[in-house]
PDB file of C-alpha atoms and ligand atoms in Angstrom:
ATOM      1  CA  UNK A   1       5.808 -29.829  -5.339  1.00  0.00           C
ATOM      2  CA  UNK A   2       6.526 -27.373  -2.750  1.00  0.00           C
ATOM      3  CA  UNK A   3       8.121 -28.087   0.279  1.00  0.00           C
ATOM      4  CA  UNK A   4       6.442 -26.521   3.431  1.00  0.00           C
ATOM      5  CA  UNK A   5       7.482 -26.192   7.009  1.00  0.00           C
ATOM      6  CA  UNK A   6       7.457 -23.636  10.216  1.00  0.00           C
ATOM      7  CA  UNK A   7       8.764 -23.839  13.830  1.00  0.00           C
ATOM      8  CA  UNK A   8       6.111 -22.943  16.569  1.00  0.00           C
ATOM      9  CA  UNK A   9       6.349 -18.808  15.370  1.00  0.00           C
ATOM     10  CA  UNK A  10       4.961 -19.505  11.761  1.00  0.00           C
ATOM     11  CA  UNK A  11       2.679 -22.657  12.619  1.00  0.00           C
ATOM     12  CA  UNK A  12      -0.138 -20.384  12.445  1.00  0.00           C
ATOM     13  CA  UNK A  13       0.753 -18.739   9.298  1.00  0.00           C
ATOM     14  CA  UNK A  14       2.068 -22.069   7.714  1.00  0.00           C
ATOM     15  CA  UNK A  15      -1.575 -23.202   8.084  1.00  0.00           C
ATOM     16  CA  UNK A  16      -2.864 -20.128   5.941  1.00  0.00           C
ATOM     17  CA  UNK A  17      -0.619 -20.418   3.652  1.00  0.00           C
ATOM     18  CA  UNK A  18      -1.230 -24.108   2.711  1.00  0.00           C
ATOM     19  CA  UNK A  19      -5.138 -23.047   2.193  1.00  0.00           C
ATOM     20  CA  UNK A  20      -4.013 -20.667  -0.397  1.00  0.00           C
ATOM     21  CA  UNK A  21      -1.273 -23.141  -1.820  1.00  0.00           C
ATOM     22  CA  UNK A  22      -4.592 -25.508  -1.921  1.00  0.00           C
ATOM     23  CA  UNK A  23      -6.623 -22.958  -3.825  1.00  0.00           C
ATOM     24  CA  UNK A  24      -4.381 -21.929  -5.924  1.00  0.00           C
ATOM     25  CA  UNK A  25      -3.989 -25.438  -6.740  1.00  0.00           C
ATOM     26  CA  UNK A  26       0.279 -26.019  -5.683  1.00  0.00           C
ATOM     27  CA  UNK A  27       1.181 -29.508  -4.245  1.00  0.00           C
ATOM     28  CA  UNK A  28       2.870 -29.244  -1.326  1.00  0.00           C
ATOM     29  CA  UNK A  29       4.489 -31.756   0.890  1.00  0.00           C
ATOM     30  CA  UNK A  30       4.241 -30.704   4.819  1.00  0.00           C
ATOM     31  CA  UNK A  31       7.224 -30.896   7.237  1.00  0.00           C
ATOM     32  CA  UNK A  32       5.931 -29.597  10.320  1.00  0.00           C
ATOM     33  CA  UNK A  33       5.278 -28.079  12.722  1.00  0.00           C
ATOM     34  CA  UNK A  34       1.840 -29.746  13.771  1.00  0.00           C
ATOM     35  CA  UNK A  35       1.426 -27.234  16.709  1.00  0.00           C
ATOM     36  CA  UNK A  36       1.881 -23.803  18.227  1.00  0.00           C
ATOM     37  CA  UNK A  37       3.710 -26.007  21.341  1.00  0.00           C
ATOM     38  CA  UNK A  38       7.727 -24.577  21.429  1.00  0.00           C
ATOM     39  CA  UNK A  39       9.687 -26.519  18.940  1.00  0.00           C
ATOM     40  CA  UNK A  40      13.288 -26.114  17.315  1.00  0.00           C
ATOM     41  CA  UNK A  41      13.047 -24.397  13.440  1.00  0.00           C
ATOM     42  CA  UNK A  42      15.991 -26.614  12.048  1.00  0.00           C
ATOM     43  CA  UNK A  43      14.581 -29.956  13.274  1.00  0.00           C
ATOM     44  CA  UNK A  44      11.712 -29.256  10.554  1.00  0.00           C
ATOM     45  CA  UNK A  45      13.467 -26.499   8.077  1.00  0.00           C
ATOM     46  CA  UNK A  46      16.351 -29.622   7.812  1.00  0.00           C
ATOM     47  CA  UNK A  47      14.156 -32.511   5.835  1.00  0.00           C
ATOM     48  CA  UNK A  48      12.142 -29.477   3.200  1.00  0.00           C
ATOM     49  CA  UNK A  49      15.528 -28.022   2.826  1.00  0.00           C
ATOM     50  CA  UNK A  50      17.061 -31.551   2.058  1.00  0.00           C
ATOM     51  CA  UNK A  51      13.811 -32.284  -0.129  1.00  0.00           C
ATOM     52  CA  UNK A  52      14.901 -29.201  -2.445  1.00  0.00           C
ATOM     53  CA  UNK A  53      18.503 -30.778  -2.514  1.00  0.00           C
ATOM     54  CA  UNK A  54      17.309 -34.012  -3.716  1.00  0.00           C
ATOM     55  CA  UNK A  55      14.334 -32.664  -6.334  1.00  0.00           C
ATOM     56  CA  UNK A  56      11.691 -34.446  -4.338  1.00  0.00           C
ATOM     57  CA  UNK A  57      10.358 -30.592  -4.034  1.00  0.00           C
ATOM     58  CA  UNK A  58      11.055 -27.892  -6.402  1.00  0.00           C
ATOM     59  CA  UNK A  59      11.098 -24.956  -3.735  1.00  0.00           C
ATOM     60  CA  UNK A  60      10.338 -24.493   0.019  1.00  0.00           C
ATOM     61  CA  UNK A  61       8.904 -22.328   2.501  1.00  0.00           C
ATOM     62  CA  UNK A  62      10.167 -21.991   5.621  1.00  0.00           C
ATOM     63  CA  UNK A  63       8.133 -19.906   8.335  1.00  0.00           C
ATOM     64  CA  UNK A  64       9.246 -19.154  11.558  1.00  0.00           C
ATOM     65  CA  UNK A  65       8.870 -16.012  14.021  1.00  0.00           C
ATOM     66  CA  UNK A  66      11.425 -13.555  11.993  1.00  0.00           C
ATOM     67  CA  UNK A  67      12.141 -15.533   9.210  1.00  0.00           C
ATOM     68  CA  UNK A  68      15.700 -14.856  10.217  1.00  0.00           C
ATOM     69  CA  UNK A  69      16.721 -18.614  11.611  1.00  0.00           C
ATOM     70  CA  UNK A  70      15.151 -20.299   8.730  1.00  0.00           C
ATOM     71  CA  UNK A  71      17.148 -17.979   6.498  1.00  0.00           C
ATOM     72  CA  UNK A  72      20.460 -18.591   8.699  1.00  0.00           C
ATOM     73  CA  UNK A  73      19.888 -22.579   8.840  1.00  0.00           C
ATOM     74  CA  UNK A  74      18.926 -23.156   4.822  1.00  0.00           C
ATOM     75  CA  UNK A  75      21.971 -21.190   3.809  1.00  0.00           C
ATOM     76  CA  UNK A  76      24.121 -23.662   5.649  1.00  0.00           C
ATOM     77  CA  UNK A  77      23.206 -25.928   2.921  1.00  0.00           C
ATOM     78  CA  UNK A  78      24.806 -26.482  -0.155  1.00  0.00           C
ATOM     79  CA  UNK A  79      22.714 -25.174  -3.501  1.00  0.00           C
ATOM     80  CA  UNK A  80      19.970 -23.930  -1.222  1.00  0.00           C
ATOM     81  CA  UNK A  81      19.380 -19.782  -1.606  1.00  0.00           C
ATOM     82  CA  UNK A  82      17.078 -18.435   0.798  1.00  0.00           C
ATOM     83  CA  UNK A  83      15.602 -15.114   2.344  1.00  0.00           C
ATOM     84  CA  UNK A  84      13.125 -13.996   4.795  1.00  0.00           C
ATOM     85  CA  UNK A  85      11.171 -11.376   2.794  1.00  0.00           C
ATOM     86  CA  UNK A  86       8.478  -9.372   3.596  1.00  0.00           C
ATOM     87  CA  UNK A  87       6.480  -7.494   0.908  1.00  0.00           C
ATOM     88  CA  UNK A  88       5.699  -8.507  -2.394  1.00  0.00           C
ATOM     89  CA  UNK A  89       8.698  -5.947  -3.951  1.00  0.00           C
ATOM     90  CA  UNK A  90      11.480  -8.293  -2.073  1.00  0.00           C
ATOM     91  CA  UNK A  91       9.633 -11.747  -2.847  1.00  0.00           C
ATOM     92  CA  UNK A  92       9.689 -10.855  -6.495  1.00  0.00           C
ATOM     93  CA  UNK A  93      13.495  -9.632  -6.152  1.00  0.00           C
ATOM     94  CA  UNK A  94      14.615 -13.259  -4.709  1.00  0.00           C
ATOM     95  CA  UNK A  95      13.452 -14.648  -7.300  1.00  0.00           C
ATOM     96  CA  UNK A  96      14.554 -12.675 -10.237  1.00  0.00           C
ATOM     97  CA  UNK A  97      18.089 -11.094  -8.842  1.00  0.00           C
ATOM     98  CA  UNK A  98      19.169 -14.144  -6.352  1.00  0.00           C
ATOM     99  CA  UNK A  99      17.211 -17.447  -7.978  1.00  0.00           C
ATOM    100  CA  UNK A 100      16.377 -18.203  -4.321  1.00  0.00           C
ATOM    101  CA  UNK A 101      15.208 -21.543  -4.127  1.00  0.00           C
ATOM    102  CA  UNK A 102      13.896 -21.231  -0.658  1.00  0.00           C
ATOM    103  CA  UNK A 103      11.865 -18.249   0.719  1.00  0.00           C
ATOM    104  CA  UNK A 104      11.316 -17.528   4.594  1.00  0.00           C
ATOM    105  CA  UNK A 105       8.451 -15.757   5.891  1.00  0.00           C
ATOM    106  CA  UNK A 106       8.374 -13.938   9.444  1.00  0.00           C
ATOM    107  CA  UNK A 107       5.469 -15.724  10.997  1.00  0.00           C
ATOM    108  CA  UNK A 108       5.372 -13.155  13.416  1.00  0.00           C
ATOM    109  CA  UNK A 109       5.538 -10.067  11.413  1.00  0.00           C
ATOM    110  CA  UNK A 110       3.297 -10.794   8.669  1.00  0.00           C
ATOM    111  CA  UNK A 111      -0.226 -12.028   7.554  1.00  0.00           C
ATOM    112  CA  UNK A 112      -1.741 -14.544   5.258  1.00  0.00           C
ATOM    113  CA  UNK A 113      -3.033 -11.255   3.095  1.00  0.00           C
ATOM    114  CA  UNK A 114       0.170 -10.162   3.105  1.00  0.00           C
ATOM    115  CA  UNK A 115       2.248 -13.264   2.653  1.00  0.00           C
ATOM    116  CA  UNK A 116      -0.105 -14.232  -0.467  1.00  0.00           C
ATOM    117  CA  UNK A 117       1.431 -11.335  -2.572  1.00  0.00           C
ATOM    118  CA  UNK A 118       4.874 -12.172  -1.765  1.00  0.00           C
ATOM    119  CA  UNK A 119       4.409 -16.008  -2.348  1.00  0.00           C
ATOM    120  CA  UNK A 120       2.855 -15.165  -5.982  1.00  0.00           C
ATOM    121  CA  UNK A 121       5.478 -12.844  -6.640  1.00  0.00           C
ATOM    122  CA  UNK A 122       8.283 -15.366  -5.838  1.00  0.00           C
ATOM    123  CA  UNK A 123       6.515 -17.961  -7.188  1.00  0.00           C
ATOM    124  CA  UNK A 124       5.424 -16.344 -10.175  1.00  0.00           C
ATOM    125  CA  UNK A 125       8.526 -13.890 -11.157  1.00  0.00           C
ATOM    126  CA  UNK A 126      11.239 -16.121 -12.966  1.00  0.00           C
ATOM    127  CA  UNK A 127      15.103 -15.344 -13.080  1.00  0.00           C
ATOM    128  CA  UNK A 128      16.675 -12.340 -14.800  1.00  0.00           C
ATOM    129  CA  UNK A 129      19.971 -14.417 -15.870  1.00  0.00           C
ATOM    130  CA  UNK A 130      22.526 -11.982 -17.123  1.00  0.00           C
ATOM    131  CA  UNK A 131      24.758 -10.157 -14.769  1.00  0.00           C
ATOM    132  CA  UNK A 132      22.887 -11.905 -12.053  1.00  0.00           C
ATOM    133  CA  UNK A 133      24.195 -15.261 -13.077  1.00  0.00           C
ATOM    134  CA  UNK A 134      27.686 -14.147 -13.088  1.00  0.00           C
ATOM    135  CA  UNK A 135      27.066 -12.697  -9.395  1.00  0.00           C
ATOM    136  CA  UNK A 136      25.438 -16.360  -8.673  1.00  0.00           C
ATOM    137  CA  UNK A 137      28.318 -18.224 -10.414  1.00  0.00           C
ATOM    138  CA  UNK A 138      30.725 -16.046  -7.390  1.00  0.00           C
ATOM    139  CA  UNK A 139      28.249 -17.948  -4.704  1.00  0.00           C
ATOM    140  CA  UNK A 140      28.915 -21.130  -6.390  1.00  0.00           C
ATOM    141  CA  UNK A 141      32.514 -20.627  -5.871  1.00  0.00           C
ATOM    142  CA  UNK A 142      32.971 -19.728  -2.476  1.00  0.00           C
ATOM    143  CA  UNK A 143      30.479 -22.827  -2.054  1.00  0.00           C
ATOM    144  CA  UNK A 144      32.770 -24.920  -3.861  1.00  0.00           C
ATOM    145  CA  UNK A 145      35.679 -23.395  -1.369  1.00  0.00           C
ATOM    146  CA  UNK A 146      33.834 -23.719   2.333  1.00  0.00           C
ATOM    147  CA  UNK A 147      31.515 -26.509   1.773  1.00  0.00           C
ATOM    148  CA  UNK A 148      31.968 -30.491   1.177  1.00  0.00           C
TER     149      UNK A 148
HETATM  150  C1  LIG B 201      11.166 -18.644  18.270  1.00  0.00           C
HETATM  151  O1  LIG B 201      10.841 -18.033  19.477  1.00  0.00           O
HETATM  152  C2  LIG B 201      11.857 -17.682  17.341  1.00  0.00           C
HETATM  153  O2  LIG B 201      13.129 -17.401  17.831  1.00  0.00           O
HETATM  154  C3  LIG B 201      11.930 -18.258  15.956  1.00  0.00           C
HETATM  155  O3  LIG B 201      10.632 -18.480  15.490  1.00  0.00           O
HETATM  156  C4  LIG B 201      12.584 -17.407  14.908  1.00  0.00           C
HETATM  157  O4  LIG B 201      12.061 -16.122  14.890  1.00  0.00           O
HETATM  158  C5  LIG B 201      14.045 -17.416  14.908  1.00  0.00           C
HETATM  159  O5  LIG B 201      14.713 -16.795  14.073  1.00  0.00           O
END
């Protein structure tokens, strides 16, 4: 199950993308936003990001005009890895360097035939392990440091 949500800047997209997670045959649960009306991206980024945390959802994607406040707000959270990414090349590298569990897509900035690549690269591409674990294991402890 994927966790899906956008503010007002990646409504549009969101709805694209949840055709292709449809056809492509991915659950997905929907967080919002139901509208292009101005909304707020944490007040629907918070309860997909929290769905990750708990393993209701196994991933999320988080749309909003830049991709750039999703990616600020779900890094707040402990265990949650996420980047706004914007060609196939850098979806595939989340994935396989970072193990990002979240990816954010600039509503804005791209399309849906340009966000399909990246979402079947992330989605598809699994993680390299290795000397990117150790690098990830550093992450772990500065989260263990800074957060509760
Ligand atoms: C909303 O206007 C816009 O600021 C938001 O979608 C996002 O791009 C923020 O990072």
């Amino acid at each position: 199950m994927i966790a899906i949500a956008a503010d007002h800047g990646g409504y549009a997209l969101k709805e694209e993308v949840k055709k292709y997670l449809e056809e492509v045959g991915i659950e997905y649960k929907d967080f919002g936003t139901d509208s292009e009306e101005r909304t707020d991206y944490p007040v629907h980024a918070k309860p997909a990001i929290e769905a990750v945390q708990n393993k209701e959802c196994e991933k999320a994607i988080l749309i909003c005009g830049t991709g750039f406040g999703m990616t600020i707000f779900a890094n707040k959270f402990k265990g949650i890895y996420c980047a706004s990414c914007w060609n196939e090349d850098v979806g595939r590298l989340l994935k396989e360097h970072n193990n990002a569990n979240v990816i954010a897509l600039p509503g804005r900035f791209i399309n849906i035939s340009q966000a399909v690549p990246i979402l079947r690269a992330w989605l598809g591409s699994e993680f390299l392990a290795g000397r990117y674990t150790e690098r990830l294991q550093m992450i772990e402890e500065i989260e263990k440091e800074n957060m509760k």
